[in-house]
């Protein structure tokens, strides 16, 4: 996903303000430009929103961020995932997830149910007056969709999404969130999948789950799972060829490796709404973040690895990518892992 739309940034901070937190102080603590508070069109980067989400989880001790009458204590989602992990298929997995949320007396009720010849992943907020803009409905469906993709290691595309309320002013972001046709004024709030969705298997190991939970919510801002896109093929190809440091072939060399012409490669990348230049930036960014999170390499060595001549150049680029310096990013990751 690209930058987070203004709506979600402002509504999350509005909920924090209702709970007695100060949005300006939060932005300052997270190195988010305070001027964005007065700009209704402002967006934040994925990393900034991820940091905000994590901050509010901790400050409120509420995974539903104040959008329900009864808070959902920090760790509820992780515990539910751990209990449901051994399920043999998604029908049982979501039954176990739903049962756990019912046991903890949650205002949010989720379910996977048959609708005609399809499967509906549904959510209801039994305290709607706490969420008149439907934030909880949107973000929980968003979360559970990505959870499904991650546990099955597949990119699962919904047939369509439906919502039991009129089309809101910010409806343009729904297709970005769910990447499928959207319908309003329906009977339920749900993502609709093919019937075989219920038969998909959670395949992730216990150790993978723990790593995944420790990284939340970072990994939910993109759809996890196997991906056969040209973008992914290029990333894999470049990383395989880059042992001691990143090596980017020319566009002609890359096209030749992929057995296509330069013109065809450019056209296919454009069809995926990207470019080779953009992909190189993403590869540098992702490799830097991975080394900062999962290794003890010093900043100078990481800079050399990803193609910068000095640490200062990496610092400037990383600040542009995430709003943080490499040291700040590593410090946050280490703090969250404790």
Short mmCIF file of C-alpha atoms in Angstrom, two decimals:
data_model
loop_
_atom_site.label_atom_id
_atom_site.label_comp_id
_atom_site.label_asym_id
_atom_site.label_seq_id
_atom_site.Cartn_x
_atom_site.Cartn_y
_atom_site.Cartn_z
CA UNK A 1 0.00 0.00 0.00
CA UNK A 2 1.15 3.56 -0.65
CA UNK A 3 0.87 6.30 1.98
CA UNK A 4 -2.01 5.92 4.45
CA UNK A 5 -5.03 8.11 3.51
CA UNK A 6 -5.71 11.22 5.59
CA UNK A 7 -8.99 9.82 6.92
CA UNK A 8 -7.38 7.03 8.94
CA UNK A 9 -4.61 9.21 10.33
CA UNK A 10 -7.04 11.82 11.63
CA UNK A 11 -9.72 9.45 12.91
CA UNK A 12 -7.16 7.40 14.87
CA UNK A 13 -5.84 10.54 16.54
CA UNK A 14 -9.40 11.76 17.20
CA UNK A 15 -10.10 8.55 19.10
CA UNK A 16 -6.89 9.05 21.07
CA UNK A 17 -8.01 12.57 21.98
CA UNK A 18 -11.34 11.22 23.26
CA UNK A 19 -9.34 9.01 25.61
CA UNK A 20 -7.39 11.95 27.02
CA UNK A 21 -4.27 11.65 24.87
CA UNK A 22 -2.78 14.68 23.14
CA UNK A 23 -2.41 14.27 19.34
CA UNK A 24 0.35 16.89 19.12
CA UNK A 25 2.38 15.10 21.78
CA UNK A 26 1.86 11.77 20.01
CA UNK A 27 3.05 13.19 16.69
CA UNK A 28 6.09 14.72 18.35
CA UNK A 29 6.96 11.44 20.07
CA UNK A 30 6.72 9.59 16.73
CA UNK A 31 8.54 12.23 14.65
CA UNK A 32 5.41 12.91 12.60
CA UNK A 33 5.06 16.48 11.36
CA UNK A 34 2.62 18.17 13.77
CA UNK A 35 1.44 20.44 10.92
CA UNK A 36 -0.38 17.39 9.51
CA UNK A 37 -2.91 17.70 12.34
CA UNK A 38 -4.34 20.85 10.76
CA UNK A 39 -4.28 19.52 7.20
CA UNK A 40 -7.36 17.39 6.36
CA UNK A 41 -5.64 16.11 3.21
CA UNK A 42 -2.44 15.03 4.94
CA UNK A 43 -1.18 11.48 4.65
CA UNK A 44 1.43 9.55 6.59
CA UNK A 45 3.80 6.87 5.40
CA UNK A 46 3.13 3.20 6.09
CA UNK A 47 5.87 3.24 8.72
CA UNK A 48 4.51 6.36 10.42
CA UNK A 49 1.03 4.88 10.61
CA UNK A 50 2.41 1.57 11.82
CA UNK A 51 4.26 3.43 14.60
CA UNK A 52 1.09 5.39 15.44
CA UNK A 53 -1.00 2.23 15.56
CA UNK A 54 1.49 0.53 17.89
CA UNK A 55 1.72 3.63 20.08
CA UNK A 56 -2.08 3.80 20.50
CA UNK A 57 -2.31 0.07 21.22
CA UNK A 58 0.11 0.52 24.11
CA UNK A 59 -1.16 3.88 25.39
CA UNK A 60 -4.81 2.79 25.41
CA UNK A 61 -4.20 -0.90 26.18
CA UNK A 62 -6.93 -1.43 23.61
CA UNK A 63 -6.49 -3.25 20.31
CA UNK A 64 -9.74 -1.69 19.07
CA UNK A 65 -8.29 1.81 19.65
CA UNK A 66 -11.26 3.17 21.56
CA UNK A 67 -13.88 2.35 18.92
CA UNK A 68 -15.82 -0.05 21.17
CA UNK A 69 -17.43 0.35 24.58
CA UNK A 70 -15.35 -2.39 26.12
CA UNK A 71 -11.59 -2.25 25.47
CA UNK A 72 -9.87 -5.22 23.87
CA UNK A 73 -6.72 -5.66 25.94
CA UNK A 74 -3.30 -5.75 24.32
CA UNK A 75 -2.38 -9.33 23.47
CA UNK A 76 -5.91 -10.58 22.74
CA UNK A 77 -5.29 -10.94 19.01
CA UNK A 78 -1.96 -12.70 19.57
CA UNK A 79 -3.47 -15.17 22.03
CA UNK A 80 -6.38 -15.93 19.69
CA UNK A 81 -3.94 -16.60 16.83
CA UNK A 82 -1.83 -18.92 18.97
CA UNK A 83 -4.89 -20.93 20.03
CA UNK A 84 -6.29 -21.18 16.50
CA UNK A 85 -2.99 -21.93 14.74
CA UNK A 86 -3.37 -25.73 14.86
CA UNK A 87 -6.72 -25.66 13.04
CA UNK A 88 -6.93 -27.95 10.02
CA UNK A 89 -8.74 -25.43 7.81
CA UNK A 90 -10.07 -21.88 7.83
CA UNK A 91 -13.59 -22.98 8.78
CA UNK A 92 -12.21 -24.25 12.10
CA UNK A 93 -9.59 -21.49 12.39
CA UNK A 94 -12.13 -18.67 12.30
CA UNK A 95 -14.51 -20.60 14.54
CA UNK A 96 -11.75 -20.75 17.17
CA UNK A 97 -10.84 -17.07 16.69
CA UNK A 98 -14.48 -16.04 17.06
CA UNK A 99 -14.99 -18.24 20.12
CA UNK A 100 -12.03 -16.64 21.87
CA UNK A 101 -13.24 -13.09 21.22
CA UNK A 102 -16.67 -14.11 22.56
CA UNK A 103 -15.04 -15.49 25.73
CA UNK A 104 -13.23 -12.22 26.41
CA UNK A 105 -16.56 -10.37 26.17
CA UNK A 106 -15.69 -8.33 23.11
CA UNK A 107 -18.06 -5.84 21.50
CA UNK A 108 -16.70 -7.02 18.17
CA UNK A 109 -18.09 -10.30 16.85
CA UNK A 110 -16.48 -11.88 13.81
CA UNK A 111 -17.48 -14.99 11.91
CA UNK A 112 -16.95 -17.02 8.77
CA UNK A 113 -20.29 -18.22 7.42
CA UNK A 114 -21.75 -19.71 4.27
CA UNK A 115 -23.80 -17.32 2.14
CA UNK A 116 -25.35 -19.04 -0.87
CA UNK A 117 -22.37 -20.78 -2.52
CA UNK A 118 -19.77 -18.42 -1.05
CA UNK A 119 -18.04 -17.68 2.27
CA UNK A 120 -18.58 -14.40 4.10
CA UNK A 121 -15.96 -13.16 6.56
CA UNK A 122 -18.17 -10.86 8.63
CA UNK A 123 -17.80 -8.39 11.48
CA UNK A 124 -20.30 -6.62 13.75
CA UNK A 125 -19.59 -3.87 16.28
CA UNK A 126 -22.21 -4.11 19.05
CA UNK A 127 -21.32 -0.61 20.26
CA UNK A 128 -21.83 1.36 17.04
CA UNK A 129 -22.23 4.70 18.83
CA UNK A 130 -18.51 4.52 19.64
CA UNK A 131 -17.64 4.24 15.97
CA UNK A 132 -19.96 6.35 13.84
CA UNK A 133 -17.40 6.43 11.01
CA UNK A 134 -17.06 2.62 10.91
CA UNK A 135 -13.31 2.57 11.56
CA UNK A 136 -13.48 -0.71 13.50
CA UNK A 137 -15.43 -2.48 10.76
CA UNK A 138 -12.98 -1.43 8.07
CA UNK A 139 -9.77 -2.07 9.92
CA UNK A 140 -10.86 -5.45 11.38
CA UNK A 141 -11.89 -6.75 7.95
CA UNK A 142 -8.62 -5.38 6.60
CA UNK A 143 -6.72 -7.13 9.41
CA UNK A 144 -8.47 -10.48 9.11
CA UNK A 145 -8.07 -10.56 5.35
CA UNK A 146 -4.33 -10.11 5.70
CA UNK A 147 -4.25 -12.66 8.51
CA UNK A 148 -5.84 -15.17 6.12
CA UNK A 149 -3.26 -14.43 3.44
CA UNK A 150 -0.39 -14.74 5.88
CA UNK A 151 -1.52 -17.97 7.54
CA UNK A 152 -2.20 -19.67 4.19
CA UNK A 153 0.80 -18.06 2.44
CA UNK A 154 -1.49 -17.14 -0.46
CA UNK A 155 -2.65 -13.86 -1.91
CA UNK A 156 -6.39 -14.35 -1.49
CA UNK A 157 -8.51 -11.87 -3.40
CA UNK A 158 -12.08 -11.29 -2.18
CA UNK A 159 -14.84 -11.57 -4.77
CA UNK A 160 -16.29 -8.36 -3.34
CA UNK A 161 -16.84 -6.48 -0.08
CA UNK A 162 -20.19 -5.38 1.31
CA UNK A 163 -21.15 -3.00 4.09
CA UNK A 164 -24.40 -2.52 6.03
CA UNK A 165 -24.33 1.28 5.88
CA UNK A 166 -24.54 4.02 3.25
CA UNK A 167 -21.49 4.93 1.22
CA UNK A 168 -19.28 7.20 3.38
CA UNK A 169 -17.41 10.29 2.24
CA UNK A 170 -14.08 8.45 2.31
CA UNK A 171 -15.32 5.52 0.22
CA UNK A 172 -12.61 6.04 -2.40
CA UNK A 173 -10.09 4.33 -0.09
CA UNK A 174 -12.12 1.10 0.18
CA UNK A 175 -10.83 -0.31 -3.11
CA UNK A 176 -7.30 0.49 -1.95
CA UNK A 177 -7.89 -1.40 1.31
CA UNK A 178 -9.73 -4.44 -0.04
CA UNK A 179 -8.76 -4.46 -3.75
CA UNK A 180 -12.14 -5.72 -4.94
CA UNK A 181 -15.59 -4.37 -5.91
CA UNK A 182 -17.37 -2.58 -3.04
CA UNK A 183 -21.12 -2.53 -2.23
CA UNK A 184 -22.94 -0.46 0.40
CA UNK A 185 -26.40 -0.70 2.03
CA UNK A 186 -26.17 -4.49 2.19
CA UNK A 187 -27.19 -6.94 4.93
CA UNK A 188 -23.77 -7.37 6.51
CA UNK A 189 -20.23 -6.03 6.81
CA UNK A 190 -18.18 -8.71 5.12
CA UNK A 191 -15.59 -9.80 2.64
CA UNK A 192 -17.02 -12.40 0.28
CA UNK A 193 -14.80 -15.26 -0.94
CA UNK A 194 -15.19 -18.37 -3.06
CA UNK A 195 -16.54 -21.35 -1.13
CA UNK A 196 -13.14 -23.06 -1.10
CA UNK A 197 -11.87 -20.30 1.22
CA UNK A 198 -13.15 -22.37 4.17
CA UNK A 199 -10.94 -25.30 3.13
CA UNK A 200 -7.67 -23.36 3.00
CA UNK A 201 -5.16 -24.50 5.61
CA UNK A 202 -3.18 -22.41 8.11
CA UNK A 203 0.36 -23.60 7.35
CA UNK A 204 2.56 -21.29 9.42
CA UNK A 205 4.78 -22.73 12.14
CA UNK A 206 4.82 -21.65 15.77
CA UNK A 207 8.13 -19.82 15.35
CA UNK A 208 6.87 -18.03 12.22
CA UNK A 209 3.78 -16.93 14.13
CA UNK A 210 5.85 -15.50 16.99
CA UNK A 211 8.02 -13.54 14.54
CA UNK A 212 4.91 -12.32 12.77
CA UNK A 213 3.21 -11.17 15.97
CA UNK A 214 6.35 -9.35 17.09
CA UNK A 215 6.40 -7.40 13.83
CA UNK A 216 2.78 -6.21 13.98
CA UNK A 217 1.33 -4.07 12.57
CA UNK A 218 4.13 -3.50 10.02
CA UNK A 219 3.43 -6.62 7.93
CA UNK A 220 -0.30 -5.91 7.60
CA UNK A 221 0.15 -2.83 5.42
CA UNK A 222 0.72 -5.09 2.42
CA UNK A 223 -1.03 -8.31 1.49
CA UNK A 224 1.26 -11.22 2.47
CA UNK A 225 1.45 -14.51 0.61
CA UNK A 226 2.93 -15.98 -2.54
CA UNK A 227 3.11 -13.49 -5.37
CA UNK A 228 3.83 -14.22 -9.03
CA UNK A 229 3.85 -10.57 -10.13
CA UNK A 230 6.64 -9.22 -12.31
CA UNK A 231 7.66 -6.92 -9.45
CA UNK A 232 8.28 -9.91 -7.18
CA UNK A 233 10.15 -11.83 -9.90
CA UNK A 234 12.47 -8.86 -10.39
CA UNK A 235 13.10 -8.49 -6.65
CA UNK A 236 13.96 -12.20 -6.33
CA UNK A 237 16.23 -12.08 -9.38
CA UNK A 238 18.19 -9.05 -8.13
CA UNK A 239 18.56 -10.33 -4.57
CA UNK A 240 19.81 -13.71 -5.82
CA UNK A 241 22.49 -11.96 -7.86
CA UNK A 242 23.52 -9.70 -4.95
CA UNK A 243 25.76 -11.48 -2.50
CA UNK A 244 28.09 -8.95 -0.86
CA UNK A 245 26.21 -5.84 -1.98
CA UNK A 246 23.24 -4.93 -4.15
CA UNK A 247 23.87 -5.10 -7.87
CA UNK A 248 21.30 -3.59 -10.18
CA UNK A 249 21.49 -4.69 -13.83
CA UNK A 250 20.66 -2.20 -16.55
CA UNK A 251 17.12 -2.28 -17.87
CA UNK A 252 18.37 -4.06 -20.98
CA UNK A 253 20.20 -6.70 -18.92
CA UNK A 254 17.14 -7.19 -16.72
CA UNK A 255 14.86 -7.60 -19.73
CA UNK A 256 17.25 -10.16 -21.21
CA UNK A 257 17.27 -12.14 -17.93
CA UNK A 258 13.47 -12.19 -18.01
CA UNK A 259 13.44 -13.23 -21.70
CA UNK A 260 11.62 -10.16 -22.94
CA UNK A 261 12.41 -6.92 -24.73
CA UNK A 262 13.12 -3.68 -22.91
CA UNK A 263 9.93 -2.22 -24.36
CA UNK A 264 7.85 -5.19 -23.19
CA UNK A 265 9.40 -5.02 -19.70
CA UNK A 266 8.62 -1.31 -19.39
CA UNK A 267 5.06 -1.88 -20.56
CA UNK A 268 4.49 -4.75 -18.11
CA UNK A 269 5.89 -2.73 -15.20
CA UNK A 270 3.65 0.18 -16.11
CA UNK A 271 0.67 -2.21 -16.10
CA UNK A 272 1.58 -3.04 -12.48
CA UNK A 273 1.73 0.70 -11.70
CA UNK A 274 5.46 0.69 -11.04
CA UNK A 275 8.83 1.29 -12.74
CA UNK A 276 12.34 -0.13 -12.53
CA UNK A 277 13.54 3.01 -10.76
CA UNK A 278 10.79 2.64 -8.16
CA UNK A 279 11.58 -1.05 -7.67
CA UNK A 280 15.23 -0.29 -7.01
CA UNK A 281 14.20 2.12 -4.26
CA UNK A 282 11.87 -0.49 -2.74
CA UNK A 283 14.59 -3.16 -2.80
CA UNK A 284 17.07 -0.81 -1.10
CA UNK A 285 14.49 0.18 1.49
CA UNK A 286 13.30 -3.37 2.24
CA UNK A 287 16.81 -4.80 2.49
CA UNK A 288 17.88 -1.97 4.78
CA UNK A 289 14.87 -2.51 7.04
CA UNK A 290 15.50 -6.25 7.11
CA UNK A 291 19.16 -5.84 8.10
CA UNK A 292 18.28 -3.27 10.76
CA UNK A 293 15.61 -5.58 12.20
CA UNK A 294 17.21 -8.99 11.90
CA UNK A 295 20.98 -8.48 12.08
CA UNK A 296 23.64 -6.74 14.14
CA UNK A 297 25.32 -5.17 11.10
CA UNK A 298 26.49 -1.64 11.76
CA UNK A 299 24.96 1.23 9.79
CA UNK A 300 28.10 1.81 7.68
CA UNK A 301 28.14 -1.83 6.51
CA UNK A 302 24.43 -1.76 5.71
CA UNK A 303 24.98 1.43 3.70
CA UNK A 304 27.66 -0.33 1.63
CA UNK A 305 25.45 -3.40 1.21
CA UNK A 306 22.54 -1.46 -0.28
CA UNK A 307 24.68 0.74 -2.50
CA UNK A 308 25.38 3.95 -0.58
CA UNK A 309 28.92 5.30 -0.39
CA UNK A 310 28.53 6.54 3.19
CA UNK A 311 26.25 6.30 6.21
CA UNK A 312 25.05 9.89 5.81
CA UNK A 313 23.55 9.07 2.41
CA UNK A 314 21.70 6.10 3.87
CA UNK A 315 20.47 8.23 6.78
CA UNK A 316 18.97 10.79 4.39
CA UNK A 317 17.33 8.14 2.20
CA UNK A 318 15.98 6.16 5.17
CA UNK A 319 14.52 9.29 6.77
CA UNK A 320 12.75 9.96 3.49
CA UNK A 321 11.43 6.38 3.32
CA UNK A 322 10.20 6.02 6.90
CA UNK A 323 10.41 9.34 8.72
CA UNK A 324 13.01 7.78 11.05
CA UNK A 325 16.78 7.48 11.06
CA UNK A 326 18.19 3.93 10.83
CA UNK A 327 19.20 4.17 14.51
CA UNK A 328 15.68 5.19 15.56
CA UNK A 329 14.12 2.40 13.49
CA UNK A 330 16.44 -0.24 14.98
CA UNK A 331 15.81 1.11 18.49
CA UNK A 332 12.04 0.82 18.04
CA UNK A 333 12.32 -2.72 16.71
CA UNK A 334 14.53 -3.78 19.61
CA UNK A 335 12.17 -2.14 22.11
CA UNK A 336 9.11 -3.87 20.62
CA UNK A 337 10.82 -7.25 20.68
CA UNK A 338 11.34 -7.07 24.45
#
